[in-house]
Amino acid sequence: MGDGVLAAVNVTCGYEEREVLDDVGMELRRGEFLGLIGPNGSGKTTLLRALTGQLRPSAGEIMLDGVPMRQQARREVARRLAVVPQMSVPPFEFTVEEIVAMGRSPHLGRLQSEGADDRTAVDRALALTHTRRLAGRPVTELSGGEFQRTVIARALAQEARLMLLDEPVAHLDIGHQVEIFELLRRLNRDEGRSILCVSHDLNLASRYCDRLIAMEEGRVVAEGSPGEVLTAERMGALYRCTVQVDTGPGGRPRVTAVGSAAGEQGS
Amino acid sequence: MTRRGLLWAALVLALLASAALSMSFGAAYVEPSAVALALLSRLPGMEALDPQLSSAHEIIVFELRLPRLMLALLVGSSLAVAGVVMQAFFQNPMAAPSIIGISAGASLGATLAIVAGVSIGVAGLGAVPLAAFLGALLATALVYVLSRRGGRTPVGVLLLTGIAMGALMSALAALVLVTGQDPARRDLDQVVYWMLGSVAGRSWTHVGLIAPYVGIAGGLTYLFGRDLNLLTLGDETAHYLGMNVEQVRLTLLALSSLLTAAAVAVSGLIGFIGLVVPHLMRIMIGPDHRALLPASAIAGGTLLVLADVVARTLAAPTEIPVGIITSLLGAPFFLYLLHRRREYAM
C-alpha cells in the first residue's frame, strides 16, 4: 500500500447492531494534511475509531508503519499515533498542565515519574498551542477553544508523528476555528506531523488540507486534491442539496449550499 | 516549606492528634501521660516503666483502645481509597462504596459466610473477607453493567442503580441474618450491627484478619495512580494514551472490591467515608491520583478514628454505632454536592 504510514486495507467495521464501514481502503501518507469529509452517518468517526484501534475491524486490517495494528502493543501505538477525540471535558478539575503531561503516559513506566525530557515535551506543547498562560487553570473552567487547544497540546506532548483529529472545531466560533486549523497547518509543515482531520466544514478542509477523502454510506466515494474532490456536482450528490462552488482564499474551492434538494433528503 | 508540604504535614498531624484522642477518650478516660507510659513500657529497654502501670490501664490501652484505633485506621483508609478508585472507575465523582451498593454487596457476602458457620477465628482466618470480596465484586460488576450507557456512566443512572443494588443486597443480608441457622445469631443486634456499621469490641484478631488484604490491595492500587488519572478522561482517551483499558478496569474492579470487602467484613456498613474524603482531598491537593490516593488513605483513617471517638463518648457509656456518625456527617455533604453541581441534572 504505497508509502502510507497509516492505512485501512479492505476494512469492514461497525458496532454490534450493524456494520458501518463497507470494505474501506485509504491511507494517511507521511507528512500530509489529510481531510476526511462526508455527511452525517457516512462513517467518518467510525473510520477514525478503526484507524486508532478503538474499534476492531470485522474484516480487513489497519496497518501502522506496515505492521497490523492489532499485533502492536497499545503503548507502542500511542507513541506514534496521537488522537484528539470529539470534545468532552473530564469531570475532575485537572489543570491544563496536568492534562498535557498525561500525553507523556505512553513514554513512562508504571512507577516512573516525569523527567527532564517529559517536561521539555510538555513545555513545547504548551508553547506551540499558546496554552502556557493557561497552564495552572482547571480544565473545567476553560472555554471551548481553550480546551480544544489543551487537548491538541496533550496530543503534541505524546510526540507522535501521526495525529488524528475528530471534528476539532465543532462548537467553536469562526475565530477559534481558523486558529485551530492554522495551528494544525503549522504542526504539519514546521513539525512534520502527518495529520488526518475529520471535518464537517468543507471550506476549512478545502483551505488547509493537502488532500481530501469523501465518504458516503460507509464507503470512500472520492479522493484527491480539494480542487478534484470539491466539485459542485459531487458535493450536491453527497450532501443532497444544491451546491455552488467558487474560488475562496488561497485559490481553493469554496463550497456553498444554496438550496435543499426537496424530496431527496434521506434523514 | 511549600504549600503542598504544609498540607501533607497537616494531614499527618491530624492523624496523630486523632490517634491520641482515640487512645484517651471512651467509656473510661485514660490520661495521655498514662497512654504514653503504657506505650513506652513496651519498647525494648523500657521494661522498667512497667511496674508504674495499672493493670486496668494496660488492658484498656493494649486490648481495647489500640486494636480499635488500628482497625478504624484500616477501615477508614480502605473505604476512602476504594472511593477514590470507584470515582475514577465510573468516571463519576459521586461514586463511592456505600452509595452505589458495593458495601451492601460485601455485607451480604460476609453475613452469608458468618451464618454458614465460618467463624471469625484462627481457623476461619480470611474466609469472611473473602466472601465479602465476592459479594462486593458481584455488586460492582452488576452496577457497572447496568449503568453503562454508550461508554459512559451518567450520574443519575449510576445513583439509581446503586440505590436499588444497595437495597437489594442489604435486604438479602438482613434476611440471611434474621433466618440464620444458628439460633444464637437470630437476633436483631447482629442486623443492626451490619446495617449501621461499628468498630466497637473489635480485637487484634480482626486487625490481623484484614491488615494483609488492606496492605496488599492498597499498595497495588498506588501503582495505578497514573492509570486512574487517564481513566478519568474517559475510556477512549485512556486508550489513545496507550492504556490497555479493559485490563486496567478489571484490576481496579478487583482492588476496590477487595478494599471495600476488608472494611465491611470487620465493621459492617460504614457510609460516606468513600465519598467525603476523596472530595475534600481533591479540593486540598488536587485530582492527581498519585497524591490523592495516599492523602485519602491518611484522611480516611483520621476521619473514621475521630468519628469513632465521637461515637463512643457522645452518649457514654452507651456506644453509638460509628456508621450513624459518618452518615450524619456524610449525608448532608452528599446532598450539598448534588445541589451544587448543576451538571448532575438527570
XYZ file of C-alpha atoms in Angstrom:
613
model
C 0.000 0.000 0.000
C 2.358 2.689 -1.234
C 4.184 4.818 1.292
C 1.225 5.117 3.657
C 2.208 5.265 7.316
C -1.333 4.519 8.469
C -3.696 2.610 6.243
C -7.045 0.880 6.239
C -6.957 -2.192 3.977
C -10.363 -3.548 2.930
C -11.798 -2.661 6.316
C -15.328 -3.661 7.260
C -16.174 -2.457 10.712
C -19.041 -1.306 12.894
C -20.994 -1.900 16.067
C -22.943 -4.844 17.408
C -26.134 -3.892 15.634
C -24.728 -3.090 12.221
C -21.619 -2.675 10.116
C -20.854 0.952 9.303
C -17.754 0.689 7.119
C -18.013 -1.416 3.999
C -14.683 -2.575 2.542
C -12.866 0.729 3.044
C -9.343 1.293 1.751
C -7.449 4.534 2.424
C -4.136 5.758 3.689
C -2.569 8.658 5.527
C 0.756 9.405 3.852
C 3.871 10.613 5.554
C 3.877 14.388 6.037
C 0.475 15.141 4.539
C -2.533 17.013 5.909
C -5.495 14.818 5.002
C -9.137 15.810 5.423
C -11.976 13.332 5.856
C -15.378 14.681 4.777
C -18.875 13.343 4.257
C -22.440 13.769 5.519
C -23.647 12.754 8.983
C -23.679 8.990 9.387
C -21.322 8.386 6.451
C -18.830 6.578 8.714
C -16.130 9.247 9.240
C -15.952 8.807 13.001
C -16.190 5.023 12.700
C -13.264 5.040 10.273
C -11.300 7.214 12.692
C -12.087 4.833 15.558
C -10.959 1.892 13.445
C -7.742 3.697 12.464
C -6.956 4.359 16.130
C -7.517 0.776 17.249
C -10.548 1.791 19.299
C -12.810 -0.368 17.135
C -11.619 -3.703 15.792
C -12.476 -4.377 12.128
C -14.585 -7.475 11.478
C -12.725 -7.864 8.184
C -9.609 -6.234 6.767
C -6.667 -4.763 8.545
C -5.398 -1.476 9.975
C -1.708 -1.124 9.162
C 0.581 1.181 11.140
C 4.068 1.507 9.676
C 3.465 -1.608 7.638
C 2.505 -3.825 10.593
C -1.071 -4.807 11.541
C -2.099 -2.612 14.466
C -3.665 -5.484 16.398
C -0.216 -7.075 16.646
C 1.250 -3.972 18.283
C 1.187 -3.080 21.991
C -1.072 -0.153 22.913
C 1.802 1.831 24.396
C 3.891 1.384 21.255
C 0.997 2.562 19.095
C 0.387 5.571 21.350
C 3.993 6.706 20.927
C 3.488 7.004 17.180
C -0.198 7.891 16.894
C -1.926 10.662 18.853
C -5.666 11.258 18.743
C -7.792 14.288 19.522
C -11.295 12.877 20.084
C -14.524 14.844 19.945
C -14.620 17.325 22.768
C -15.616 16.082 26.211
C -14.446 17.865 29.347
C -13.423 15.489 32.162
C -15.436 15.648 35.405
C -12.353 16.264 37.555
C -10.501 19.536 37.959
C -7.113 18.727 36.473
C -5.060 21.742 35.455
C -4.165 22.338 31.808
C -0.566 21.394 32.549
C -1.606 18.132 34.235
C -3.773 17.208 31.249
C -0.977 17.988 28.789
C 1.509 15.996 30.892
C -0.777 12.966 30.600
C 0.324 12.895 26.961
C 3.638 11.554 28.266
C 1.990 8.393 29.640
C 2.996 6.094 26.773
C 6.614 7.062 27.376
C 6.601 6.370 31.115
C 6.774 3.190 33.160
C 4.278 2.463 35.915
C 6.421 3.858 38.712
C 8.424 6.310 36.668
C 7.757 9.998 37.245
C 8.188 12.688 34.608
C 11.811 13.533 33.837
C 13.552 16.388 32.026
C 12.627 15.025 28.578
C 8.991 14.875 29.549
C 8.972 18.380 30.939
C 10.606 19.653 27.738
C 7.940 17.949 25.625
C 5.150 19.409 27.776
C 6.686 22.900 27.616
C 6.982 22.705 23.853
C 3.393 21.525 23.518
C 2.165 24.378 25.719
C 4.201 26.898 23.705
C 3.082 25.641 20.274
C -0.586 25.761 21.230
C -0.336 29.071 23.136
C -1.679 27.425 26.260
C 1.238 28.229 28.555
C -0.622 31.095 30.196
C -3.451 28.662 30.975
C -1.104 26.079 32.499
C -2.385 26.401 36.067
C -6.098 26.729 35.213
C -8.525 23.844 35.874
C -9.751 22.444 32.539
C -13.314 22.571 33.829
C -13.130 26.390 33.648
C -11.846 26.740 30.078
C -13.731 27.998 27.039
C -14.311 25.545 24.182
C -11.383 26.879 22.158
C -9.038 26.839 25.129
C -9.995 23.276 25.968
C -9.527 22.125 22.379
C -6.045 23.671 22.288
C -5.269 21.885 25.563
C -6.257 18.523 24.092
C -4.174 19.231 20.983
C -1.280 20.139 23.297
C -1.707 16.784 25.048
C -1.544 15.014 21.681
C 1.606 17.026 20.850
C 3.225 16.058 24.144
C 2.819 12.455 23.039
C 5.465 13.264 20.395
C 3.748 11.015 17.894
C 4.415 11.510 14.194
C 0.773 10.925 13.329
C -2.102 12.982 14.619
C -5.784 12.156 14.102
C -8.496 14.657 14.972
C -12.262 14.182 15.092
C -14.034 17.429 14.249
C -11.616 19.611 16.194
C -13.536 22.829 15.520
C -17.112 21.658 16.150
C -18.852 24.120 18.519
C -16.125 26.746 18.063
C -16.663 30.246 16.673
C -15.027 31.183 13.339
C -12.103 32.918 15.042
C -11.249 29.817 17.018
C -11.875 27.589 14.007
C -9.225 29.388 11.980
C -6.901 29.452 14.969
C -7.081 25.655 15.356
C -6.563 24.998 11.636
C -3.637 27.460 11.466
C -2.137 25.571 14.394
C -2.622 22.238 12.638
C -1.029 23.583 9.460
C 1.989 24.790 11.425
C 2.308 21.379 13.095
C 2.089 19.741 9.693
C 4.556 21.999 7.874
C 7.014 23.005 10.593
C 6.866 19.987 12.899
C 6.484 17.313 10.238
C 3.355 15.757 11.743
C 1.143 13.772 9.408
C -2.419 14.854 10.128
C -5.801 13.293 9.482
C -8.688 15.564 10.331
C -12.392 14.730 10.229
C -14.227 17.914 9.337
C -17.791 18.986 8.757
C -16.581 22.332 7.498
C -15.818 21.847 3.809
C -14.266 25.258 3.377
C -11.803 24.870 6.226
C -10.924 21.420 4.889
C -10.533 22.884 1.411
C -8.290 25.692 2.596
C -5.949 23.765 4.857
C -5.812 20.147 3.680
C -3.443 18.826 1.009
C -5.785 16.014 0.125
C -9.402 15.082 0.864
C -11.243 11.797 1.201
C -15.036 11.871 0.868
C -17.187 9.175 2.426
C -20.774 8.153 1.836
C -22.656 5.279 3.459
C -19.528 3.633 4.787
C -17.509 3.799 1.582
C -14.843 6.077 0.146
C -16.503 7.775 -2.827
C -13.841 10.294 -3.819
C -10.296 11.231 -3.014
C -7.824 13.749 -4.341
C -6.848 17.400 -4.025
C -9.547 19.797 -2.771
C -9.963 21.002 -6.346
C -10.627 17.482 -7.557
C -12.968 16.426 -4.790
C -14.964 19.584 -4.091
C -16.946 19.881 -7.313
C -20.492 21.237 -7.333
C -21.834 18.063 -8.848
C -20.160 15.690 -6.371
C -20.922 17.783 -3.295
C -24.529 18.199 -4.399
C -24.924 14.425 -4.704
C -23.040 13.737 -1.469
C -24.924 16.182 0.755
C -28.233 16.009 -1.178
C -28.566 19.731 -1.799
C -27.880 22.288 -4.464
C -24.284 23.458 -4.250
C -22.334 26.337 -5.711
C -18.562 26.147 -5.884
C -16.402 29.225 -6.497
C -12.882 30.197 -5.597
C -12.090 31.070 -1.980
C -8.956 32.205 -0.110
C -5.689 30.733 -1.411
C -7.324 29.806 -4.706
C -9.001 26.790 -3.085
C -12.603 25.870 -3.912
C -15.301 27.394 -1.739
C -18.500 25.403 -1.294
C -21.853 26.991 -0.550
C -25.137 25.153 -0.135
C -27.734 27.272 -1.905
C -30.850 25.131 -1.567
C -32.044 21.772 -0.376
C -32.973 19.152 -2.954
C -36.572 18.644 -1.815
C -37.785 15.056 -1.736
C -34.293 13.655 -1.901
C -33.388 14.191 1.741
C -32.763 10.821 3.333
C -32.686 11.518 7.053
C 8.004 24.799 53.254
C 5.839 24.633 50.140
C 2.070 24.788 50.319
C 1.927 21.127 49.377
C 4.450 20.217 52.080
C 2.313 22.045 54.630
C -0.774 20.121 53.531
C 0.982 16.793 53.971
C 2.274 17.875 57.377
C -1.246 18.910 58.375
C -2.653 15.559 57.274
C -0.100 13.620 59.300
C -0.571 15.874 62.347
C -4.331 15.426 62.180
C -3.811 11.675 62.040
C -1.568 11.703 65.110
C -3.896 14.016 67.025
C -6.929 11.846 66.270
C -4.971 8.767 67.332
C -4.062 10.430 70.625
C -7.703 11.396 71.241
C -8.837 7.896 70.435
C -6.413 6.395 72.965
C -7.580 8.666 75.791
C -11.327 9.045 75.298
C -14.004 6.399 75.701
C -16.074 4.804 78.414
C -13.145 5.460 80.746
C -10.783 8.392 80.387
C -7.117 7.477 80.275
C -4.674 10.346 80.855
C -2.467 10.930 77.801
C 0.506 10.513 80.151
C -0.763 7.046 81.142
C -1.198 6.151 77.456
C 2.325 7.335 76.737
C 3.635 5.410 79.717
C 1.910 2.228 78.601
C 3.179 2.543 75.020
C 6.723 3.363 76.144
C 6.825 0.415 78.541
C 6.533 -1.956 75.604
C 9.605 -0.542 73.888
C 12.800 -2.546 74.232
C 14.856 -1.393 77.223
C 11.925 0.427 78.833
C 10.574 -2.520 80.806
C 11.462 -0.625 83.987
C 8.379 1.534 83.436
C 6.099 -1.462 83.632
C 5.530 -1.544 87.418
C 4.195 2.044 87.331
C 1.369 0.955 85.042
C -2.006 -0.023 86.430
C -3.276 -3.291 85.016
C -6.621 -1.669 84.141
C -4.850 0.924 82.040
C -2.741 -1.720 80.425
C -5.806 -3.692 79.369
C -7.637 -0.601 78.142
C -4.663 0.617 76.144
C -3.466 -2.647 74.628
C -6.531 -4.828 74.412
C -9.296 -2.287 73.809
C -8.146 1.078 72.508
C -5.117 0.218 70.384
C -6.715 -2.569 68.307
C -9.809 -0.434 67.888
C -7.678 2.511 66.745
C -5.791 0.304 64.292
C -8.993 -1.183 62.963
C -10.602 2.230 62.482
C -7.494 3.413 60.624
C -7.500 0.384 58.332
C -11.242 0.551 57.677
C -11.292 4.327 57.117
C -8.290 4.164 54.769
C -9.749 1.260 52.817
C -13.092 2.946 52.310
C -11.522 6.257 51.268
C -9.134 4.610 48.790
C -11.936 2.409 47.438
C -13.973 5.599 46.941
C -11.142 7.259 45.003
C -10.784 4.218 42.760
C -14.524 3.902 42.134
C -14.850 7.552 41.204
C -12.194 7.107 38.530
C -13.585 3.707 37.549
C -17.055 5.143 36.978
C -15.611 8.453 35.699
C -18.016 9.998 38.099
C -17.234 11.900 41.307
C -20.422 10.708 43.036
C -19.442 7.035 43.107
C -18.487 5.551 46.482
C -18.748 2.060 48.003
C -21.668 2.819 50.301
C -23.565 4.940 47.794
C -23.714 2.568 44.860
C -24.398 -0.617 46.797
C -20.905 -2.136 46.855
C -20.661 -2.132 50.647
C -24.067 -3.787 50.828
C -22.859 -6.467 48.412
C -19.849 -7.059 50.650
C -22.062 -7.287 53.723
C -24.240 -9.883 52.001
C -21.150 -11.983 51.284
C -19.855 -11.584 54.830
C -23.169 -12.403 56.525
C -23.583 -15.493 54.345
C -20.145 -16.693 55.420
C -20.848 -15.976 59.087
C -24.233 -17.684 59.112
C -22.768 -20.632 57.204
C -20.660 -21.119 60.291
C -17.322 -19.775 59.204
C -16.424 -18.106 62.484
C -14.005 -15.226 62.729
C -11.419 -17.358 64.422
C -7.942 -18.512 63.612
C -9.350 -21.444 61.678
C -11.559 -19.276 59.518
C -8.973 -16.549 59.040
C -9.716 -14.730 55.858
C -12.903 -16.577 54.926
C -15.256 -13.747 55.868
C -13.307 -11.039 53.999
C -13.086 -13.377 51.040
C -16.853 -13.922 50.982
C -17.307 -10.170 51.394
C -14.954 -9.679 48.457
C -17.059 -11.911 46.231
C -20.188 -10.017 47.274
C -18.552 -6.661 46.544
C -17.235 -7.868 43.207
C -20.665 -9.122 42.192
C -22.361 -5.865 43.201
C -19.774 -3.689 41.410
C -19.940 -5.754 38.241
C -23.740 -5.623 38.228
C -23.878 -1.884 38.852
C -21.261 -1.328 36.157
C -23.039 -3.416 33.544
C -26.467 -1.975 34.372
C -25.456 1.689 34.498
C -23.208 1.998 31.424
C -24.811 3.973 28.642
C -22.777 4.172 25.452
C -19.374 4.065 27.118
C -20.308 6.484 29.884
C -21.899 6.200 33.299
C -24.416 9.048 33.703
C -24.623 10.090 37.330
C -28.402 9.704 37.558
C -28.377 6.164 36.206
C -25.413 5.263 38.409
C -27.022 6.557 41.605
C -30.405 4.996 40.938
C -28.847 1.658 40.016
C -26.727 1.895 43.152
C -29.744 2.626 45.355
C -31.577 -0.410 44.011
C -28.486 -2.607 44.306
C -27.827 -1.427 47.871
C -31.451 -2.010 48.886
C -31.465 -5.476 47.365
C -28.151 -6.552 48.876
C -28.990 -5.107 52.306
C -32.385 -6.790 52.340
C -30.818 -10.130 51.431
C -28.150 -9.696 54.111
C -30.804 -8.878 56.719
C -32.880 -11.851 55.586
C -29.889 -14.143 55.982
C -29.199 -12.813 59.471
C -32.779 -12.982 60.686
C -33.392 -16.506 59.403
C -29.841 -17.806 60.020
C -29.348 -21.421 61.076
C -27.701 -20.672 64.389
C -30.450 -19.591 66.828
C -27.912 -17.534 68.772
C -27.362 -15.365 65.717
C -31.031 -14.947 65.084
C -31.160 -11.648 66.821
C -31.622 -8.131 65.654
C -28.441 -6.865 67.270
C -26.498 -8.552 64.505
C -28.651 -6.952 61.849
C -28.313 -3.577 63.478
C -24.575 -4.070 63.700
C -24.234 -4.881 59.999
C -26.593 -2.191 58.801
C -25.240 0.621 60.935
C -21.541 -0.178 60.983
C -19.342 -0.271 64.030
C -15.773 -0.877 65.149
C -16.805 -1.476 68.788
C -15.429 -4.505 70.592
C -13.017 -5.373 67.815
C -9.841 -7.152 68.807
C -6.372 -7.754 67.414
C -7.850 -10.792 65.642
C -9.956 -8.511 63.470
C -6.984 -6.247 62.792
C -4.924 -9.254 61.750
C -7.809 -10.523 59.670
C -7.897 -7.549 57.314
C -4.424 -5.993 57.557
C -2.916 -8.204 54.817
C -5.821 -7.519 52.450
C -5.677 -3.779 53.048
C -1.889 -3.672 52.777
C -1.667 -5.618 49.550
C -4.707 -4.089 47.812
C -3.762 -0.577 48.942
C -0.171 -0.981 47.773
C -1.202 -2.330 44.382
C -3.736 0.467 43.960
C -0.981 3.026 44.434
C 0.818 1.540 41.416
C -2.192 2.504 39.301
C -2.070 6.230 40.102
C -1.316 7.327 36.565
C -3.827 4.890 35.072
C -6.522 6.303 37.348
C -5.704 9.791 36.045
C -6.092 8.629 32.453
C -9.300 6.759 33.194
C -10.991 9.941 34.431
C -10.575 11.313 30.892
C -12.793 8.538 29.547
C -12.061 5.087 28.125
C -11.488 6.389 24.632
C -8.838 8.924 25.624
C -7.189 6.451 28.007
C -6.914 4.041 25.085
C -5.367 6.733 22.870
C -2.804 7.423 25.591
C -1.622 3.821 25.484
C -3.687 2.186 28.239
C -4.978 -1.340 27.978
C -8.357 -0.169 29.228
C -10.239 -3.432 29.802
C -7.325 -4.995 31.642
C -6.836 -1.978 33.906
C -10.569 -1.774 34.581
C -10.734 -5.408 35.693
C -7.758 -4.943 38.008
C -9.229 -1.801 39.549
C -12.586 -3.515 39.972
C -10.897 -6.293 41.935
C -8.797 -3.920 44.036
C -11.632 -1.592 45.020
C -13.886 -4.564 45.807
C -11.149 -6.077 47.961
C -10.680 -2.846 49.909
C -14.406 -2.409 50.432
C -14.754 -6.058 51.435
C -11.948 -5.855 54.001
C -13.622 -2.859 55.622
C -17.127 -4.312 55.598
C -16.036 -7.744 56.855
C -14.984 -6.347 60.216
C -17.131 -3.242 60.591
C -20.376 -3.615 58.642
C -21.793 -0.771 56.597
C -19.962 2.451 57.397
C -21.173 5.025 54.923
C -19.891 8.127 53.174
C -16.167 7.911 54.044
C -15.505 6.916 50.443
C -17.427 9.938 49.164
C -16.465 12.714 51.580
C -12.742 12.047 51.919
C -11.840 11.944 48.189
C -13.809 15.158 47.605
C -12.090 17.010 50.440
C -8.678 15.739 49.363
C -9.287 16.802 45.750
C -10.015 20.295 46.972
C -6.894 20.282 49.170
C -4.271 18.686 46.936
C -5.887 18.325 43.512
C -7.118 15.406 41.418
C -3.746 13.754 40.602
C -4.199 10.225 41.917
C -0.544 9.798 42.732
C -1.087 12.281 45.575
C -4.820 11.756 46.016
C -4.516 8.063 46.932
C -2.064 8.414 49.856
C -3.750 11.601 51.062
C -7.152 9.918 51.062
C -5.733 6.895 52.872
C -4.429 9.126 55.672
C -7.526 11.326 55.834
C -9.930 8.375 55.646
C -8.265 6.749 58.627
C -8.252 10.034 60.524
C -11.912 10.731 59.846
C -13.096 7.311 60.957
C -10.958 7.428 64.117
C -12.474 10.807 65.008
C -15.994 9.613 64.202
C -15.382 6.617 66.434
C -14.233 8.836 69.305
C -17.484 10.774 68.961
C -19.468 7.532 68.689
C -18.217 6.208 71.996
C -18.250 9.441 74.003
C -21.404 11.218 72.818
C -23.833 9.041 74.791
C -21.313 7.235 77.045
C -21.487 4.634 78.407
C -23.784 3.690 75.501
C -21.904 3.153 72.263
C -23.408 4.684 69.151
C -22.547 2.661 66.011
C -19.951 4.770 64.201
C -21.837 4.356 60.908
C -24.513 6.637 62.323
C -21.927 9.350 62.933
C -20.373 9.067 59.454
C -23.821 9.184 57.866
C -24.804 12.206 59.953
C -21.727 13.967 58.594
C -21.687 12.453 55.119
C -25.299 12.504 54.004
C -25.667 16.318 54.213
C -22.344 16.613 52.374
C -23.670 14.338 49.637
C -26.838 16.442 49.353
C -24.712 19.577 49.178
C -22.649 18.118 46.313
C -25.772 17.121 44.408
C -27.190 20.587 44.887
C -24.006 22.465 43.993
C -23.115 20.546 40.831
C -25.773 21.675 38.387
C -24.468 19.346 35.677
C -25.740 16.412 37.733
C -29.205 17.191 36.469
C -30.611 13.870 35.390
